[in-house]
Tab-separated table of C-alpha atoms and ligand atoms in Angstrom:
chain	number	residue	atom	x	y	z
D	1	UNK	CA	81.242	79.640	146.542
D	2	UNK	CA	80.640	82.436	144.463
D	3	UNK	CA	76.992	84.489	144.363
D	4	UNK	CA	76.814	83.071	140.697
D	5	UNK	CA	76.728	79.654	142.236
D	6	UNK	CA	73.834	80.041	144.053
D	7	UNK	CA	70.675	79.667	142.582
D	8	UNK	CA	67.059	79.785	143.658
D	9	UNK	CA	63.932	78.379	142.282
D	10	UNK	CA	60.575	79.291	142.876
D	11	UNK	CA	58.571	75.811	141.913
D	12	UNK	CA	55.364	76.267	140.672
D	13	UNK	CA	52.192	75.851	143.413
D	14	UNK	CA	50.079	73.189	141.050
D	15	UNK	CA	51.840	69.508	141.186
D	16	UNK	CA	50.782	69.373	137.418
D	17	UNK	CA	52.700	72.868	136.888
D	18	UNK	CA	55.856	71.036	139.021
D	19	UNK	CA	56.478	68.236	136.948
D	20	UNK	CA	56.515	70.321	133.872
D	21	UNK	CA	59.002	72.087	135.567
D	22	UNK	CA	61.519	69.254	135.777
D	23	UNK	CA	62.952	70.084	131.923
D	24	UNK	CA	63.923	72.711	133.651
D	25	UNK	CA	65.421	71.549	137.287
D	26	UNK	CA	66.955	68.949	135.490
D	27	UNK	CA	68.984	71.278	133.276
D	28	UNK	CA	69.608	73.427	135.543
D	29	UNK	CA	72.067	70.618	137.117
D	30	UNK	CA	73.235	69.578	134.114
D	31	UNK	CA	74.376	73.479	132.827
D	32	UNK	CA	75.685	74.267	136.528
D	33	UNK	CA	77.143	71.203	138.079
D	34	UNK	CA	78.939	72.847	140.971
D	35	UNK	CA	75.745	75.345	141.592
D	36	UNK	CA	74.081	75.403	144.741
D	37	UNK	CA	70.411	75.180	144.119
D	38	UNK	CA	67.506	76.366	146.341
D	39	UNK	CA	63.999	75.632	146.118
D	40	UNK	CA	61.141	76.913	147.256
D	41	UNK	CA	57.550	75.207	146.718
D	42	UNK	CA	54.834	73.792	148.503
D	43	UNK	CA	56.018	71.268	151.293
D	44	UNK	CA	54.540	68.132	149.343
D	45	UNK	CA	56.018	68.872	145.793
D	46	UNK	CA	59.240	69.514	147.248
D	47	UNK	CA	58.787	65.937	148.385
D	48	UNK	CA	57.970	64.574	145.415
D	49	UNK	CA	60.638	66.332	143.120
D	50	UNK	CA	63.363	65.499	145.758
D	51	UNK	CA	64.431	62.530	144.203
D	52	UNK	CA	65.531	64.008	140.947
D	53	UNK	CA	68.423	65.547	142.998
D	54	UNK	CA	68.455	68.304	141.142
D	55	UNK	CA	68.160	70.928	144.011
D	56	UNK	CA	70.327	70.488	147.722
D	57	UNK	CA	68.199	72.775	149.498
D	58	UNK	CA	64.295	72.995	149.997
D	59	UNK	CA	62.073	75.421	151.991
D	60	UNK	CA	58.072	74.431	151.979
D	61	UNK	CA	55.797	77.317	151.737
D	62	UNK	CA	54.481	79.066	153.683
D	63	UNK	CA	57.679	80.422	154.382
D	64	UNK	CA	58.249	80.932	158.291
D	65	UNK	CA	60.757	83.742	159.552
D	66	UNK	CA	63.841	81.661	159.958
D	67	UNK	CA	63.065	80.528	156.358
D	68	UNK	CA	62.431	83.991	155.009
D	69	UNK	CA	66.021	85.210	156.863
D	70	UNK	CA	68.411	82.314	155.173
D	71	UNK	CA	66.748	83.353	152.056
D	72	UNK	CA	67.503	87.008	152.687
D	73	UNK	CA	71.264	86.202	153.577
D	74	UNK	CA	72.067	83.373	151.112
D	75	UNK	CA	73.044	85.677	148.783
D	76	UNK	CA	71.632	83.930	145.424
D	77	UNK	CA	72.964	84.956	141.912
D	78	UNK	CA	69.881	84.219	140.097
D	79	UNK	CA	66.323	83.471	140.690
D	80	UNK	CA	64.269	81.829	138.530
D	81	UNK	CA	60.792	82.784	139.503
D	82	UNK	CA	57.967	79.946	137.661
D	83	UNK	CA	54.996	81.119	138.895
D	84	UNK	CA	53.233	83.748	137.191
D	85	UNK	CA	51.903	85.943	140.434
D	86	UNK	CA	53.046	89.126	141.806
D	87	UNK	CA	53.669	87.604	145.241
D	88	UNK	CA	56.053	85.085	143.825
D	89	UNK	CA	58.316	88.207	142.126
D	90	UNK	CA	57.906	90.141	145.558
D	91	UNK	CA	59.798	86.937	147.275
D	92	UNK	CA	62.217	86.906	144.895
D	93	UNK	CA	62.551	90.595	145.031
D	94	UNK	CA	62.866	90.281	148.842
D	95	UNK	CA	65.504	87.496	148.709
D	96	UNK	CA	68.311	90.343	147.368
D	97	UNK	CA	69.060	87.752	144.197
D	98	UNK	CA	71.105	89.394	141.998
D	99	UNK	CA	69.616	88.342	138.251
D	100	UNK	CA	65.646	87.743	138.480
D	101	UNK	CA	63.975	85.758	135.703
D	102	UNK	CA	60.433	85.335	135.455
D	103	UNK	CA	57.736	85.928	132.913
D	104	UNK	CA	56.751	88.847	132.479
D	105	UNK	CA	53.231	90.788	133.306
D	106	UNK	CA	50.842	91.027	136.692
D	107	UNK	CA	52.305	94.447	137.932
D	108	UNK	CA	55.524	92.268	138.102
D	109	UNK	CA	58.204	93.854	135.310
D	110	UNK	CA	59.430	96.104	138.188
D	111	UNK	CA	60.735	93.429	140.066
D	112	UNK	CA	62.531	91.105	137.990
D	113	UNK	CA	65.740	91.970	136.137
D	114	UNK	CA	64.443	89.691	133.224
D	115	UNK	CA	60.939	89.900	132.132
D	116	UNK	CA	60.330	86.615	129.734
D	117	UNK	CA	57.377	87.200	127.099
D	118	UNK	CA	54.975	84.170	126.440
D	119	UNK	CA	53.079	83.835	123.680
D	120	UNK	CA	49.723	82.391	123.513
D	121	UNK	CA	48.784	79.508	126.098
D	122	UNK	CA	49.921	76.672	123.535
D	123	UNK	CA	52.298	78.359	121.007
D	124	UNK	CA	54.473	76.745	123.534
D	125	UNK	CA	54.373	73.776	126.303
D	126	UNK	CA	54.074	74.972	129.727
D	127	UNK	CA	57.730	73.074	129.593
D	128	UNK	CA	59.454	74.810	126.623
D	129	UNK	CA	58.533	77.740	128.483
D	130	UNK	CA	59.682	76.731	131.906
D	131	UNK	CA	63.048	75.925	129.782
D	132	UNK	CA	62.779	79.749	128.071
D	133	UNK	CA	63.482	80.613	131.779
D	134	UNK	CA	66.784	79.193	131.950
D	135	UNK	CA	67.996	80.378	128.847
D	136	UNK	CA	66.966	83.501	129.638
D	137	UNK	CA	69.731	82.950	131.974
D	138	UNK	CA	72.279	81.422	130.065
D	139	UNK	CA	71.012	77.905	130.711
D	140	UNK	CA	70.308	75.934	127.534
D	141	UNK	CA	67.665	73.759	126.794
D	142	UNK	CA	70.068	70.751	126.048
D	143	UNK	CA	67.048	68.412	124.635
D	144	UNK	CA	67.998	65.554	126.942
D	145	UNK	CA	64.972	63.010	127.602
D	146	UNK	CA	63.465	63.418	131.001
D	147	UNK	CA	63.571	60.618	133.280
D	148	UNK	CA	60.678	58.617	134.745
D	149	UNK	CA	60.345	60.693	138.394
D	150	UNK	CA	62.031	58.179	140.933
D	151	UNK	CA	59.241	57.135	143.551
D	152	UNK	CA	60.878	56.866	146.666
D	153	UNK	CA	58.658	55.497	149.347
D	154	UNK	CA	58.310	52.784	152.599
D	155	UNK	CA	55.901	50.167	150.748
D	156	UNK	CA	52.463	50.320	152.265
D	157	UNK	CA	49.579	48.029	152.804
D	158	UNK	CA	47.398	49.597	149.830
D	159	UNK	CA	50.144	49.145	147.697
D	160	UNK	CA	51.232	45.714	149.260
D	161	UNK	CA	47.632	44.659	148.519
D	162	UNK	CA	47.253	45.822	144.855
D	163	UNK	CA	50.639	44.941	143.327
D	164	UNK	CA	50.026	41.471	144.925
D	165	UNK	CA	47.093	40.308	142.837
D	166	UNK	CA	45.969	40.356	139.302
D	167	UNK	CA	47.059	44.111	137.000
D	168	UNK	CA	44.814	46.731	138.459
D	169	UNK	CA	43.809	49.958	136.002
D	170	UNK	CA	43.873	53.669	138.403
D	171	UNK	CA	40.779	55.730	137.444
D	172	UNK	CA	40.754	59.152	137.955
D	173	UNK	CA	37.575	61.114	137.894
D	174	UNK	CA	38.516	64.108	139.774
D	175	UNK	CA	40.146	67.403	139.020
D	176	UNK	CA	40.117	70.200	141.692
D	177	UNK	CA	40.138	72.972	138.592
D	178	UNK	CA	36.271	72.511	137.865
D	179	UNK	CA	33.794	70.889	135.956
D	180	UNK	CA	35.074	71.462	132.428
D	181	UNK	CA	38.041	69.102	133.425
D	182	UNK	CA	35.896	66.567	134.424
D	183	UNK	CA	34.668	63.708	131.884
D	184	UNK	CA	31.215	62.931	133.147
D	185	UNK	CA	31.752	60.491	136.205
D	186	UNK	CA	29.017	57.860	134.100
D	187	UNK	CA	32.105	57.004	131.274
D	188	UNK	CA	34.488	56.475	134.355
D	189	UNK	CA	31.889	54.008	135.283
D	190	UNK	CA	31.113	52.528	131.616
D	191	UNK	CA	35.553	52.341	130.842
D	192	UNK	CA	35.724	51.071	134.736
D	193	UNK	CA	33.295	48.311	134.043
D	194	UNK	CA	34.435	47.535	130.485
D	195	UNK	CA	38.013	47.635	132.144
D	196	UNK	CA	36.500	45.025	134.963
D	197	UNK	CA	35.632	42.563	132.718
D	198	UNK	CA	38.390	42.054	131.366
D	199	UNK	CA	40.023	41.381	134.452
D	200	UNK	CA	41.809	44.508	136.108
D	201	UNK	CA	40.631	45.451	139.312
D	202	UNK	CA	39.631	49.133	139.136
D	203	UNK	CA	41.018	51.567	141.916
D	204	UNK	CA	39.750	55.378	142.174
D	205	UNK	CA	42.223	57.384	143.225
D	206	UNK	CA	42.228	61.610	143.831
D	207	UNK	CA	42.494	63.526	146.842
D	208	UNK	CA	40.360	63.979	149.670
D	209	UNK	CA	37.490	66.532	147.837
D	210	UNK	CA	37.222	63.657	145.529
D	211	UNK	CA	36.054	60.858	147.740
D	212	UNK	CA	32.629	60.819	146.702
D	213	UNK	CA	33.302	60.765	143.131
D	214	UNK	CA	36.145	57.772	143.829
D	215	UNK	CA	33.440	56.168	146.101
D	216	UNK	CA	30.479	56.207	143.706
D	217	UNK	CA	32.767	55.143	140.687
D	218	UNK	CA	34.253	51.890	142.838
D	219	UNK	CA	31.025	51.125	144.121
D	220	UNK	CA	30.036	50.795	140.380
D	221	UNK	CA	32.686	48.802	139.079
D	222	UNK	CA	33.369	46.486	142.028
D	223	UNK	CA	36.768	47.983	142.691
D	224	UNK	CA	38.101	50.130	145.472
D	225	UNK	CA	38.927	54.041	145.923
D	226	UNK	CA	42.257	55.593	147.581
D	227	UNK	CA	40.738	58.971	147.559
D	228	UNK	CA	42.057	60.977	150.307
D	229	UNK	CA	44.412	58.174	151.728
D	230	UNK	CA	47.439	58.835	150.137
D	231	UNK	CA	50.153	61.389	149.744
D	232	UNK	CA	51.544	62.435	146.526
D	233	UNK	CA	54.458	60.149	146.691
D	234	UNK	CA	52.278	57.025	147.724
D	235	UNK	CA	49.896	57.633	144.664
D	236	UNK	CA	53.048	57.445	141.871
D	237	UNK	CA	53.740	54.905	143.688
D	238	UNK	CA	50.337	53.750	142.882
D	239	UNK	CA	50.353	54.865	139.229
D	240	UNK	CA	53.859	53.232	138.483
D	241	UNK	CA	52.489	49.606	139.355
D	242	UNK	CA	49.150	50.316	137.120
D	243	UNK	CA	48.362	48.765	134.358
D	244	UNK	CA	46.785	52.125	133.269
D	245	UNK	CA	45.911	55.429	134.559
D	246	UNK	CA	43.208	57.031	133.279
D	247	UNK	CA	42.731	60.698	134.363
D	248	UNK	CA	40.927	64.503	133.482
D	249	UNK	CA	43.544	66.860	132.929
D	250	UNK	CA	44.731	67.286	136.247
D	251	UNK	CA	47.898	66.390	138.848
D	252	UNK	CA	46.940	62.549	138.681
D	253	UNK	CA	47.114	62.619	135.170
D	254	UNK	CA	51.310	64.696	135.519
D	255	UNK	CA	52.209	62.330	137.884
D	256	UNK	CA	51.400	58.962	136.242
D	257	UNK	CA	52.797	60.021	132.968
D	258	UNK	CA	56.065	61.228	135.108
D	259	UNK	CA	56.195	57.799	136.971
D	260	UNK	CA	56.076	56.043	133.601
D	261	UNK	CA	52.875	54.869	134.156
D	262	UNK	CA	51.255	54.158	130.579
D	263	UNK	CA	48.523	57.228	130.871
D	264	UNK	CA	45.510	58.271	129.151
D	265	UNK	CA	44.646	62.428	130.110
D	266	UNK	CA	41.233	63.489	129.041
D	267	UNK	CA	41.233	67.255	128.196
D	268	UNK	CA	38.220	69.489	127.879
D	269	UNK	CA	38.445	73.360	128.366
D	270	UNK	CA	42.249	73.829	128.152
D	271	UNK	CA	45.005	73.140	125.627
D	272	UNK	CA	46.679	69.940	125.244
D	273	UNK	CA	49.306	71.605	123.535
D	274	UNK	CA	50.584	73.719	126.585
D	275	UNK	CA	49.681	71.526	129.299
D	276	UNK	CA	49.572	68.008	127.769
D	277	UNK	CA	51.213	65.795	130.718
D	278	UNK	CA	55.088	64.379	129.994
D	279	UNK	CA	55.862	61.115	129.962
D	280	UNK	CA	56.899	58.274	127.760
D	281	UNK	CA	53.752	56.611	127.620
D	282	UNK	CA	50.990	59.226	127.482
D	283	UNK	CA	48.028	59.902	125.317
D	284	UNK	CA	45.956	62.831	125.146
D	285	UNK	CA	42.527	61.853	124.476
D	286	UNK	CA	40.708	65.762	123.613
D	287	UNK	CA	37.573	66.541	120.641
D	288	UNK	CA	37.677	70.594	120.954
D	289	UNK	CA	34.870	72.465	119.712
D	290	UNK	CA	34.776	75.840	118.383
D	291	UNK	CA	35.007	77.324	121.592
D	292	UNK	CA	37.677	75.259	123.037
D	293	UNK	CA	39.875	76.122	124.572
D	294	UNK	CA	38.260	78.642	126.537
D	295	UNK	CA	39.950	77.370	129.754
D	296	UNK	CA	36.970	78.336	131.988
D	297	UNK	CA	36.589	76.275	135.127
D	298	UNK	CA	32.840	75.813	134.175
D	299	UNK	CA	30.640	75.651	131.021
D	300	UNK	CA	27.518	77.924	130.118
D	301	UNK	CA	26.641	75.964	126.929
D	302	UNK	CA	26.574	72.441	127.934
D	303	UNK	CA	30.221	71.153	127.988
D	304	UNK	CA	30.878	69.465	124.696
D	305	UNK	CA	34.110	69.248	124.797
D	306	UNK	CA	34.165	66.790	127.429
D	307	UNK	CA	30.785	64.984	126.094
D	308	UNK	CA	32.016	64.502	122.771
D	309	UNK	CA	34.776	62.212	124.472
D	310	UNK	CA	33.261	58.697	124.520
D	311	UNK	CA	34.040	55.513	125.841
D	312	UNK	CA	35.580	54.154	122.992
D	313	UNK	CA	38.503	56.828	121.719
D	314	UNK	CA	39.885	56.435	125.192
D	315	UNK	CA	39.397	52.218	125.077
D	316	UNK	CA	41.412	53.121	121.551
D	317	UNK	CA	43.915	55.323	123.827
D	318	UNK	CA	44.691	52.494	126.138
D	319	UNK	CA	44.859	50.151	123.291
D	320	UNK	CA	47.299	52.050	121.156
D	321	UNK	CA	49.607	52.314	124.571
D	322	UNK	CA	49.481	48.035	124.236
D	323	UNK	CA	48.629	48.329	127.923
D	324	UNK	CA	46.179	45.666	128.415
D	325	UNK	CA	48.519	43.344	125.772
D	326	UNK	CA	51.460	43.862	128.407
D	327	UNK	CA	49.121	42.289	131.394
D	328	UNK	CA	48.217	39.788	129.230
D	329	UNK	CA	44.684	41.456	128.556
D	330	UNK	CA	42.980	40.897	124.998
B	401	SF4	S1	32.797	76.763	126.403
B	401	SF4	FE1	33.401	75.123	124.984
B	401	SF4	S2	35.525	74.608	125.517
B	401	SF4	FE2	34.650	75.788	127.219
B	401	SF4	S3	33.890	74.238	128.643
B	401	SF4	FE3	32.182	74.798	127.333
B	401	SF4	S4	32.192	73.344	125.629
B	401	SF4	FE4	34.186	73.209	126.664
């Protein structure tokens, strides 16, 4: 195999950031079939992205010495470096690939052969820039559809239980980023109830930080939270049997609209237009104000952009998807 046949990828460290990196894995394959591709990514994303097939080789971050040596002597051709940091370029550096693509600032130039320029956070989607990337090194963006990420996992009793019964709507109140990505917990509880009525059962789901968010908000509504027991794979498996997913702008929100799941994303400080999740049934539900987007983590003036999103544009969202209609839900 020849060093232009080996190619490594340096995934991105936010699952959100991942799956809007799939454009890019996925053409990748397609534009070099015979390529051997490496990635390198946090051990759970790795998981997760796995079933795409588009890379044969995976090492999880942190990487360990054995790790850091096969890199070292694997002799890439290119390295396409996602992540922004300086660290990231170092590894890539470090590995002894011979073309290095990244974008370009953070003290970084130095250390990759190609330098990509963004543009303002939105001129683009984080995507179409993932895809600049490749065709920075002669991959194209060939404008094929991406496919709904396979969930590949051993069924398991939460799941058992909830794709048993009645249609069952995944609430999302969390998002690890801050409080100006997080609609105020009491419309989760007003759109959980509403949702409750009508006859889905109502299951908070986010990671273990969120737990008392997902706890207070299925207390309310009569339903149940998942926070904290599930891996990544286990919760698209989750989203993919929803009738809905309902989510801030965070992971939850990528990985629904990447399992197919029909998804409504509630955005406050950042920009739809770069980071609006993928997916065939998604709908951004965002009111910016004149500051927004500021993409601060929290708000001095009293986060209106998140309380200007009420109840009823994201009971229009999930309307407009038609997925109550498909559960058989007036
Ligand atoms: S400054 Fe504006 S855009 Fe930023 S969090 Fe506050 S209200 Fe939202």
């Amino acid at each position: 195999m020849e060093c232009r046949d080996r190619v490594l990828v340096r995934l991105p460290n936010w699952l959100g950031d991942s799956l809007m990196a799939r454009p890019l894995l996925l053409a990748l394959r397609r534009g070099l079939p015979r390529a051997e591709i490496t990635a390198v990514g946090p051990a759970g994303l790795l998981q997760l992205l796995a079933g795409d097939r588009a890379f044969d080789r995976a090492f999880a971050l942190p990487l360990g010495a054995e790790a850091s040596a096969a890199l070292r002597t694997a002799a890439f051709g290119t390295a396409y470096v996602l992540p922004p940091s300086f660290s990231s370029a170092w590894q890539a550096w470090r590995s002894g690939a011979r073309e290095r693509i990244g974008f370009a600032g953070d003290w970084r130039d130095a250390l990759l052969t190609r330098a990509v320029r963004r543009g303002a956070r939105g001129d683009l989607h984080l995507s179409r820039e993932y895809l600049a990337l490749g065709e920075a090194g002669g991959i194209p963006a060939d404008g094929h559809a991406v496919p709904a990420l396979p969930v590949e996992c051993e069924p398991f009793e939460a799941l058992r239980r909830l794709t048993a019964g009645a249609g069952y709507a995944v609430l999302a109140p969390g998002a690890l980023y801050g409080p100006a990505k997080r609609w105020p917990l009491a419309r989760f509880v007003e759109l959980g109830r509403d949702l409750a009525v009508r006859g889905l059962r109502v299951v908070a789901c986010g990671g273990a930080a969120e737990s008392a968010d997902c706890a207070a908000l299925a207390a309310a509504t009569g339903g149940e939270s998942l926070a904290g027991l599930t891996n990544l794979m286990q919760q698209a498996a989750i989203c993919a049997g929803a009738a809905v997913v309902v989510s801030n702008d965070s992971g939850m929100a990528h990985l629904a609209g990447a399992a197919g799941a029909p998804t409504v994303a509630v955005f406050g400080s950042t920009s739809s237009a770069w980071t609006a999740p993928l997916g065939p049934r998604v709908r951004v539900v965002q009111r910016p104000t004149v500051c927004s987007p500021c993409f601060q983590r929290t708000c001095r003036i009293g986060y209106a952009c998140l309380e200007n999103v009420g109840v009823r544009a994201v009971r229009e969202a999930i309307e407009e998807l038609g997925a109550l209609r498909r559960e058989g839900i007036a």
